[in-house]
XYZ file of C-alpha atoms in Angstrom:
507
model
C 66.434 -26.548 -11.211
C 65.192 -29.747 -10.793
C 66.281 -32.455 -13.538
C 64.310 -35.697 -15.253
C 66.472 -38.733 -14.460
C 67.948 -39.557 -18.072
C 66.618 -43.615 -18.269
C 62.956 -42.496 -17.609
C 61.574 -42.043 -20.609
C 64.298 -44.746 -21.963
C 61.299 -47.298 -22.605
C 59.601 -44.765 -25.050
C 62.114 -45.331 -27.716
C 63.678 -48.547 -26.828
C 63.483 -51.443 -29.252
C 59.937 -52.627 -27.453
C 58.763 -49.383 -26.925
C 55.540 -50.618 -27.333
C 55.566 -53.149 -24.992
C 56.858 -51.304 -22.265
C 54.325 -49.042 -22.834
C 51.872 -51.399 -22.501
C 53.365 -52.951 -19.489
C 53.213 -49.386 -17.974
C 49.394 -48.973 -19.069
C 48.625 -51.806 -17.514
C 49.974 -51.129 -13.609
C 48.444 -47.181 -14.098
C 45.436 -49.010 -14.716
C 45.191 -51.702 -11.660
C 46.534 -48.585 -9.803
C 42.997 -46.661 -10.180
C 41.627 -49.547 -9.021
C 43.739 -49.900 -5.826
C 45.882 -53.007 -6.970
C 49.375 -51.773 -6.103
C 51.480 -55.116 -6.848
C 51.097 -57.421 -9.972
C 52.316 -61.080 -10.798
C 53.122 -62.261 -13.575
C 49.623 -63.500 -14.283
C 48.070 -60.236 -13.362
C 50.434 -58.881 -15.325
C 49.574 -60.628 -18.370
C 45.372 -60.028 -17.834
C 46.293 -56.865 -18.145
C 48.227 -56.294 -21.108
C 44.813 -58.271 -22.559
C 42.595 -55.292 -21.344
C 44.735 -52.484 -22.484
C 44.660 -54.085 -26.123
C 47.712 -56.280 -26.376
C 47.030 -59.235 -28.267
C 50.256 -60.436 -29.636
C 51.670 -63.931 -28.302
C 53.979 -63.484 -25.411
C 55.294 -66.347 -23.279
C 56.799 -66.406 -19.195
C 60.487 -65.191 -20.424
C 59.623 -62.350 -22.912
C 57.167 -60.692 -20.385
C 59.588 -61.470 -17.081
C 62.639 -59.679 -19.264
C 60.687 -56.970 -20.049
C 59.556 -56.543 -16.440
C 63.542 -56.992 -15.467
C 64.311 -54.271 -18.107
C 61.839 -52.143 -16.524
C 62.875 -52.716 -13.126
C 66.657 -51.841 -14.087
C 65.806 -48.800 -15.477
C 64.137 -47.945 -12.231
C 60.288 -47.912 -13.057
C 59.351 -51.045 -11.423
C 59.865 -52.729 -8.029
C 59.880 -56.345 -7.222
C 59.187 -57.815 -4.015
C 58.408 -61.073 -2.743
C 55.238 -62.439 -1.730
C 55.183 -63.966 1.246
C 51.772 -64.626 2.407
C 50.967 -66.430 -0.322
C 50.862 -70.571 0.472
C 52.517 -72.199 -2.684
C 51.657 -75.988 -3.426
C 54.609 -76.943 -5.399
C 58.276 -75.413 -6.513
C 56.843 -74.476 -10.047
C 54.306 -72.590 -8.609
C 56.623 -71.071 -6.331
C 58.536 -69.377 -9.073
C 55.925 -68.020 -11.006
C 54.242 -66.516 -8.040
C 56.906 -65.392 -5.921
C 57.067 -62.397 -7.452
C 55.378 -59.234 -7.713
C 56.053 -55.997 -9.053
C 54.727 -52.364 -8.451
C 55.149 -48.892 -9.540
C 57.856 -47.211 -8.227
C 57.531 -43.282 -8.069
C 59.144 -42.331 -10.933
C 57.634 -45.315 -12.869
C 54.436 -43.417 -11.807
C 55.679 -40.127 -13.196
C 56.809 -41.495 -16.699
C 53.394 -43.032 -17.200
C 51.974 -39.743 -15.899
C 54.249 -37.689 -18.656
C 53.178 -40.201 -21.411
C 49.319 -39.851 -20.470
C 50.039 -36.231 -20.635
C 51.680 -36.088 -24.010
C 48.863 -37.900 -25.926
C 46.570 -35.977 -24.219
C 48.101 -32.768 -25.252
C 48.324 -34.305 -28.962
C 44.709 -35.232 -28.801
C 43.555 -31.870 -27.607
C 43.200 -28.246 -29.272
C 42.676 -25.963 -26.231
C 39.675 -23.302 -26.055
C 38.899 -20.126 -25.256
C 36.133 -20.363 -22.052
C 34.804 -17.672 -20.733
C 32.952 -20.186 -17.817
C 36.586 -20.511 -17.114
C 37.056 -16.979 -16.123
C 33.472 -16.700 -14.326
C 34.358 -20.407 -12.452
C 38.061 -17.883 -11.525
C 35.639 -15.191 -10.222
C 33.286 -17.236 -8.067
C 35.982 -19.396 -6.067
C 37.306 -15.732 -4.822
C 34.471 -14.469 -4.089
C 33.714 -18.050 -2.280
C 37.088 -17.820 -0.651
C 36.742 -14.149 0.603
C 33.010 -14.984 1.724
C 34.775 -18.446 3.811
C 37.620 -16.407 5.237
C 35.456 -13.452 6.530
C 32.727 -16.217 8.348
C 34.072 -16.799 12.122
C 32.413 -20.657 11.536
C 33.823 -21.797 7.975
C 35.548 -24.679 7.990
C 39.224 -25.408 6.753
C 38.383 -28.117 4.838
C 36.097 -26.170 2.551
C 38.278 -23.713 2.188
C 41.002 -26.599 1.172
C 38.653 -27.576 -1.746
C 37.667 -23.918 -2.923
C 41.277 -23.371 -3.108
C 42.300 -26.491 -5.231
C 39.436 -25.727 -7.483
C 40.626 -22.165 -7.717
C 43.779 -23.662 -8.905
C 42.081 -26.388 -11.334
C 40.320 -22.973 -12.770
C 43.385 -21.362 -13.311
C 45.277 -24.366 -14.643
C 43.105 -25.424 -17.362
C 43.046 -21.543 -18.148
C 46.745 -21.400 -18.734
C 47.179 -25.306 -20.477
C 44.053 -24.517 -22.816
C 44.812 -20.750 -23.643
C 48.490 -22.046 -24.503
C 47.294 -25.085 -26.631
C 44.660 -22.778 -28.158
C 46.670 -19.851 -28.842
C 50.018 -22.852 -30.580
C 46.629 -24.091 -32.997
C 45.856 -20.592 -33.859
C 49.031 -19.734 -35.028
C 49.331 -22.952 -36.997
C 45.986 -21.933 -38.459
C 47.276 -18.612 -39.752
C 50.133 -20.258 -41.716
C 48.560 -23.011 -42.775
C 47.175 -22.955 -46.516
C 44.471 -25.453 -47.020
C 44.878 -27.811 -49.863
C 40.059 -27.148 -50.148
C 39.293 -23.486 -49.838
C 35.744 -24.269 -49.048
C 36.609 -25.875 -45.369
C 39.319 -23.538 -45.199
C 37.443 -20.520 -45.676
C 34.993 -22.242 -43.220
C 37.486 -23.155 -40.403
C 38.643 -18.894 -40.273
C 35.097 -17.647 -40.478
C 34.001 -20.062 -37.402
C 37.750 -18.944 -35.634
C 36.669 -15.525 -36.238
C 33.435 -15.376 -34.693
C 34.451 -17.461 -31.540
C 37.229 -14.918 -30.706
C 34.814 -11.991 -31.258
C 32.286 -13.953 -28.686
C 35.064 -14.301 -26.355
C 36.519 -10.663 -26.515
C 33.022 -9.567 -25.923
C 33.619 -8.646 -22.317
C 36.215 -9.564 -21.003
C 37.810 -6.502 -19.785
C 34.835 -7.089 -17.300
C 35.541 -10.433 -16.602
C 38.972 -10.011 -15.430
C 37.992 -7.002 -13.599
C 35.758 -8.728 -11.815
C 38.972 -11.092 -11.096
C 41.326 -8.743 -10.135
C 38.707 -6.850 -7.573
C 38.020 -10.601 -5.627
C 41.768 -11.425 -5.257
C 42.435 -7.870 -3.750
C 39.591 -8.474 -1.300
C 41.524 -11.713 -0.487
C 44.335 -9.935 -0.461
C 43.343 -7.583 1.681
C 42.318 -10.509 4.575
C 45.220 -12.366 4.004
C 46.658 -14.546 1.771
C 49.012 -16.386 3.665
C 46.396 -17.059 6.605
C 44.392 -18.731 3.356
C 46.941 -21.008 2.682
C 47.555 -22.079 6.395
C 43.592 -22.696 7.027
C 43.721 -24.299 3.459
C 46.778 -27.100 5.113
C 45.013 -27.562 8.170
C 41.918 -29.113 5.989
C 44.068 -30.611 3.411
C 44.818 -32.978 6.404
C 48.339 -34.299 5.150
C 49.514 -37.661 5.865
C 52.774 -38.381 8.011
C 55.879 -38.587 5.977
C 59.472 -39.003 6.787
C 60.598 -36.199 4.589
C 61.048 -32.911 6.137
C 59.013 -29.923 5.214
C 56.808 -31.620 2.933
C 53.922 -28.599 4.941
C 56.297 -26.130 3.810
C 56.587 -27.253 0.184
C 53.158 -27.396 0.143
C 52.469 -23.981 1.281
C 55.180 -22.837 -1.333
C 53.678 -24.765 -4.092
C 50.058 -22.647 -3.276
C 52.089 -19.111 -3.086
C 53.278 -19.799 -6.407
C 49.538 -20.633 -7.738
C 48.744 -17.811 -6.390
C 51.971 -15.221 -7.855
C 50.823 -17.156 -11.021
C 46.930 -16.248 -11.032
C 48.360 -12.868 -10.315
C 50.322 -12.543 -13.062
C 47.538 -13.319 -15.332
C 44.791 -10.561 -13.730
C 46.630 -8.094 -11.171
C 50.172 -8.019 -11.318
C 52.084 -7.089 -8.312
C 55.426 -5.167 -10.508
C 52.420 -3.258 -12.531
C 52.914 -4.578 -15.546
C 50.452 -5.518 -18.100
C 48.280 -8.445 -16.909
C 48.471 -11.808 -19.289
C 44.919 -11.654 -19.602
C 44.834 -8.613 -21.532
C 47.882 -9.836 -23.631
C 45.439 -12.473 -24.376
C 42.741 -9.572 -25.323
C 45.470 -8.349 -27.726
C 46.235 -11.607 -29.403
C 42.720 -12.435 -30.137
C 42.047 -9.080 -31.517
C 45.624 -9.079 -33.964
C 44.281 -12.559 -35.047
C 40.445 -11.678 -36.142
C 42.517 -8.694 -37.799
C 44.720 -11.317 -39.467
C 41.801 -14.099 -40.137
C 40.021 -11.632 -41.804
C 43.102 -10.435 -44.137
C 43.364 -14.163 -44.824
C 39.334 -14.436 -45.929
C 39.425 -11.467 -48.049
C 42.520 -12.765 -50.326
C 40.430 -16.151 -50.121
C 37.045 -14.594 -51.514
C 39.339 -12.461 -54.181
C 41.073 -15.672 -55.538
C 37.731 -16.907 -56.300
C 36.620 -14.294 -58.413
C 39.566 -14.787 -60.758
C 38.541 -17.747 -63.110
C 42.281 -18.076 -63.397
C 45.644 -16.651 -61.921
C 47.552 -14.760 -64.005
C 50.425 -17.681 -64.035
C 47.951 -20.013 -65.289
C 46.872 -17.374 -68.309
C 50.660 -16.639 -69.338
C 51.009 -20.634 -70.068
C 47.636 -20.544 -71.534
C 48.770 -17.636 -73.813
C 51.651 -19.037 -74.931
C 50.347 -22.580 -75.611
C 48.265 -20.593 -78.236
C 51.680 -18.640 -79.396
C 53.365 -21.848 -80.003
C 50.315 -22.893 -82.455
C 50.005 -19.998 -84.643
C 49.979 -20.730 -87.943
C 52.103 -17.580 -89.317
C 53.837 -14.542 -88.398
C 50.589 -11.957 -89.229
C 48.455 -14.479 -86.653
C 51.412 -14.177 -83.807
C 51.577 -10.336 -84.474
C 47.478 -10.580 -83.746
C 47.447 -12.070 -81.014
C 50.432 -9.707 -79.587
C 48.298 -7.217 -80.548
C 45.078 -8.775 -78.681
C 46.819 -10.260 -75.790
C 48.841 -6.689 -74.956
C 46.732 -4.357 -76.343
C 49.665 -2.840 -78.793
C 47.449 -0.928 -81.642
C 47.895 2.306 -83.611
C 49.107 5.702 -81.995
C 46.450 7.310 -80.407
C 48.351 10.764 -81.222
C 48.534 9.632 -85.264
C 44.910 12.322 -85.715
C 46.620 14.822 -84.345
C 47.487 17.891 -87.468
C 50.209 20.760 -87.061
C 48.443 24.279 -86.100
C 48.930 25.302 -89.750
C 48.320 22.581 -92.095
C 49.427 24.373 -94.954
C 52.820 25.237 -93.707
C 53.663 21.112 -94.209
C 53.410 19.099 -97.288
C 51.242 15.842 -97.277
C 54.257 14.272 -98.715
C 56.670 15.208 -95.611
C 58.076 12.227 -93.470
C 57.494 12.206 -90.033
C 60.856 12.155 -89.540
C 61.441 15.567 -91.159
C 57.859 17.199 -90.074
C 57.835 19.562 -87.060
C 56.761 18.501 -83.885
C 52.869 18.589 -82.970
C 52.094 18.513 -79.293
C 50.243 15.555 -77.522
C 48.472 16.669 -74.101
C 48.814 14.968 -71.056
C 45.380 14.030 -70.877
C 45.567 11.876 -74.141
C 48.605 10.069 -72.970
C 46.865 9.172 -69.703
C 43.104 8.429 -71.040
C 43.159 8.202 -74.972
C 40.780 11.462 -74.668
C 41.672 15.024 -76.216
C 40.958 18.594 -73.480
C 37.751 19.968 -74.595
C 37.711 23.496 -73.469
C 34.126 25.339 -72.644
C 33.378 28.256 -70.720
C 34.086 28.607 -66.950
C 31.206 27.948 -64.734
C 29.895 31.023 -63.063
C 31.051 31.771 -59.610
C 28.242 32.089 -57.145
C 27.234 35.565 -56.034
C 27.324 35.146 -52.152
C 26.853 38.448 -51.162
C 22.511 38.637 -50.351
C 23.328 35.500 -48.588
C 25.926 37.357 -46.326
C 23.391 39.955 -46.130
C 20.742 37.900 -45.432
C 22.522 36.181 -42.290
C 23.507 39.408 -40.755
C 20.115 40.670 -40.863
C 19.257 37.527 -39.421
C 22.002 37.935 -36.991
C 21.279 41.469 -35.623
C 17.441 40.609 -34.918
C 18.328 37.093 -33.114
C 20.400 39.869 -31.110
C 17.801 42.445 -30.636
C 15.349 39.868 -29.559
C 17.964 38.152 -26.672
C 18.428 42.093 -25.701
C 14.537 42.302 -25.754
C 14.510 39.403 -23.795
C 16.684 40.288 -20.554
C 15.321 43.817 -20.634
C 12.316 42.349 -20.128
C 14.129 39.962 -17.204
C 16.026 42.939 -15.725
C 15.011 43.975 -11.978
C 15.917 47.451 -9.661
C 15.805 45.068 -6.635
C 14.757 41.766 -4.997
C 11.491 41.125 -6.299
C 9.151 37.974 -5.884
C 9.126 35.284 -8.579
C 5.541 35.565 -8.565
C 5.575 39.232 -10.701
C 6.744 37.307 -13.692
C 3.070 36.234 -14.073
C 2.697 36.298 -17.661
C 5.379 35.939 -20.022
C 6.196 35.033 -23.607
C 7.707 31.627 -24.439
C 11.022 32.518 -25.426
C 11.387 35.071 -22.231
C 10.097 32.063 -20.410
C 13.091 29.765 -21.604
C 15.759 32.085 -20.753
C 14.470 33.183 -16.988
C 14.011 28.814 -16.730
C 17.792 28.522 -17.462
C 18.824 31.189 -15.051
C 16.749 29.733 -12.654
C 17.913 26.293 -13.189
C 21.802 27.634 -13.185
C 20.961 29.181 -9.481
C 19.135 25.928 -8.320
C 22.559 24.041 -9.278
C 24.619 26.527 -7.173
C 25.901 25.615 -3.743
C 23.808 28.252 -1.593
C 26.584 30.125 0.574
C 25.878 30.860 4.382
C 23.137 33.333 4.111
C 20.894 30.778 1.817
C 21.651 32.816 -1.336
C 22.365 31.033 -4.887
C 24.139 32.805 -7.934
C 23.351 31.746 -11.172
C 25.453 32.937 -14.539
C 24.717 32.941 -17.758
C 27.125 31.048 -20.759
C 28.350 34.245 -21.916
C 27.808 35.926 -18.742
C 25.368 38.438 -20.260
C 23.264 37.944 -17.237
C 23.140 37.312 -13.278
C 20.743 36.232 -10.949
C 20.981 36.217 -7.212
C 18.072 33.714 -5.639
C 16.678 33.548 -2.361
C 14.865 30.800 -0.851
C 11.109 32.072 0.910
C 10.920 32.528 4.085
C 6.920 32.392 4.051
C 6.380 29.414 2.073
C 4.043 31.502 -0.554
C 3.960 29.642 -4.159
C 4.218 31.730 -7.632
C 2.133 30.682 -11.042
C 3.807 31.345 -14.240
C 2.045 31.468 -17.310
C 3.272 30.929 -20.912
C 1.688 30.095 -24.620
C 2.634 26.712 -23.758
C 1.352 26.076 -19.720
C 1.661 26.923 -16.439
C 4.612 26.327 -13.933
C 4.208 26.639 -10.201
C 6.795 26.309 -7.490
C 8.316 28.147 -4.553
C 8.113 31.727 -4.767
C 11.099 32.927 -5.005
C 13.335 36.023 -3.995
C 14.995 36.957 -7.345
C 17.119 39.495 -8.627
C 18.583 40.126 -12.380
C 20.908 42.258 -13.483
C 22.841 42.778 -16.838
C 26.705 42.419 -16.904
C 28.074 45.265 -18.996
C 30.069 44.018 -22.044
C 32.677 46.190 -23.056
C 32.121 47.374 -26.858
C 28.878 46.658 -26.951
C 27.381 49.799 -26.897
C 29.356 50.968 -30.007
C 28.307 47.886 -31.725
């Protein structure tokens, strides 16, 4: 594991922090516009144009640049083509400094941290269709005899672009999400606001996206299929690498594009079978509409409430403390509680008689008090028991039904039944319903595989019924005719039997 050198980020929170920062700002800037080495005045110009102002003379800028050099961000070299016209101008222009590599890299982390505080990450679907079009790109490059390399070099670092801002922005959305779900808004209205819009954009991007990554996982296993590592080797033959003195900087290269690729992967297809990130991703989005929308309904029900109930004990005993006298507090502990009279006080003893007016309650025998009134206030009322349906011409009436729906089906294949082969054609004329059932058997022997001899067997549901169907040798066609229309087609060779059921007969 590799580690950051413990003095680069030193200028961060130094004493000039700012400063250094600035200083830094300035040579990432005149570095995008090819100006590798700085003096002093250089320097200076462009602290102005990254928005330091503040008065700074030759010594505080050349300590700072010392104090950055020390700590291994900056290099100084001397100029010598430069023609110097006296010793003073000799020592202020000597000098130059540049950005070393790991100056480059701490400016690099810093413009990544305030990006990563200025962004919020997002969902993008175009992100996973961008994913899905570089494969198929790549698998449509590596399968053409005449591609070049150095298309399939940029397909490839645009593949991992894809798949880059897919991770940084599904990480930085999914940190805000979570912060969103804890987070209690001091105004309900543009808090209630923020969830609702979070809740429809993860519905939009759930919508599909099984399909999506799908679609993902069936291009890389194409690729896959061709060749990965002959990919990478046609992608560093068009990358077109400059010379180096370090040793296996190829190699690193190619291992920096395997891992890309065990990393896109791991998101869509994973090699070990496990579950693909992508779909932990479906999960997540799903768990928080379920929790978003938890969060709005507990939102809409503290509006109804005029007040919470904390709010309307303080209110309640603000008006305690103000009572004039002892019969007003027992009032409103009455009012505020609902404490009244016994609801059982009506209630007499069986036998009225049998018990003085004058007897205490104390000495009086018990009466009883039904559940019912302890539960609602509200005494049994007994009536008469509601009659109990007579069912019996209904069971009657079914059977009936029943037994003809039966006699009609055994009507029916009677009427269907054949001695032999016969032609389709001598079921000229036929009733609907007879129709129906010789069209199903029909259709049940048209779906059969026809064995070696051309014949098809067709069964009935309940196998009441058979047919055995033969295709026409002499290419003669049969007219049926029902209530309803006419059919024509081949005339067939048919023959129907009836399957004898067992018990039946006694029936």
């Amino acid at each position: 594991m590799r580690r950051v050198p413990p003095e680069m980020f030193q200028f961060a929170v130094a004493s000039k922090a700012e400063l250094y920062t600035a200083i830094l700002h300035g040579f990432g800037e005149a570095n995008e516009r090819l100006e590798t080495a700085l003096g002093i005045d250089e320097v200076r110009a462009r602290l102005r144009s990254v928005g330091w102002l503040e008065a700074l003379d030759d010594e505080e800028l050349a300590a700072a640049l010392g104090q950055l050099e020390r700590w291994g961000l900056l290099d100084v070299i001397q100029n010598h083509g430069e023609n110097y016209r006296t010793a003073a101008d000799y020592e202020r222009r000597n000098l130059q400094y540049s950005l070393t590599k790991q100056g480059e890299a701490a400016y690099a982390g810093v413009q990544h941290a305030l990006s990563v505080l200025a962004s919020t990450g997002a969902l993008q679907t175009a992100v996973l269709d961008a994913i899905a079009d570089r494969l198929d790109e790549l698998y449509v490059l590596l399968t053409t005899p005449d591609s070049q390399d150095r298309r399939i070099f940029s397909t490839v670092q645009e593949l991992e672009g894809h798949l880059e801002a897919l991770r940084n922005n599904t990480k930085q959305f999914n940190a805000e999400l979570q912060r969103l779900l804890r987070g209690e808004g001091a105004d309900l209205t543009t808090f209630h606001e923020v969830k609702s819009a979070t809740v429809a954009y993860l519905q939009e991007f759930v919508t599909n996206l099984d399909q999506r990554c799908h679609a993902i996982a069936t291009a890389g296993g194409r690729i896959e299929q061709h060749g990965v590592e002959a990919m990478h080797h046609r992608a560093l033959a068009g990358a077109e690498l400059p010379p180096t003195s370090e040793d296996g900087a190829e190699e690193q290269w190619l291992a920096h594009r395997r891992a890309r690729w065990d990393g896109l992967r791991a998101w869509f297809w994973p090699a070990d079978g496990s579950t693909p990130r992508a779909e932990q991703l479906h999960t997540v989005a799903r768990r928080a509409i379920v929790t978003l929308l938890q969060v709005l309904d507990r939102i809409v029900e503290s509006r109804r409430r005029s007040s919470s109930a904390a709010a309307d004990f303080r209110t309640l005993a603000r008006w305690f403390s103000v009572a004039p006298s002892d019969e007003d507090l027992h009032r409103l502990w009455s009012a505020a509680f609902g404490l009244g009279s016994a609801r059982h006080a009506h209630l007499a003893h069986p036998d009225p008689e049998l018990v003085a007016p004058s007897t205490p309650w104390a000495q009086a025998p018990p009466v009883e008090v039904s559940a019912l009134l302890r539960r609602s206030g509200r005494t049994e009322r007994f009536t008469r028991t509601g009659k109990v349906r007579d069912v019996a011409e209904l069971k009657q009436q079914r059977a009936e039904r029943a037994r003809a729906e039966r006699a009609q089906l055994e009507q029916t294949w009677s009427a269907l039944a054949t001695d032999g082969p016969v032609r389709l054609s001598r079921f000229a004329e036929l009733d609907h319903t007879v129709f129906e059932h010789l069209l199903d058997l029909l259709g049940r022997a048209l779906a059969a595989p026809a064995d070696e001899h051309g014949r098809r067997v067709g069964t009935t549901a309940d196998g009441r019924a058979e047919v055995l169907l033969r295709d026409p040798d002499d290419g003669l066609r049969a007219e049926l005719c029902t209530q309803h229309g006419r059919l024509t087609g081949p005339d067939y060779l048919v023959e129907v039997w009836l399957a004898d059921i067992p018990g039946e007969a006694a029936g």
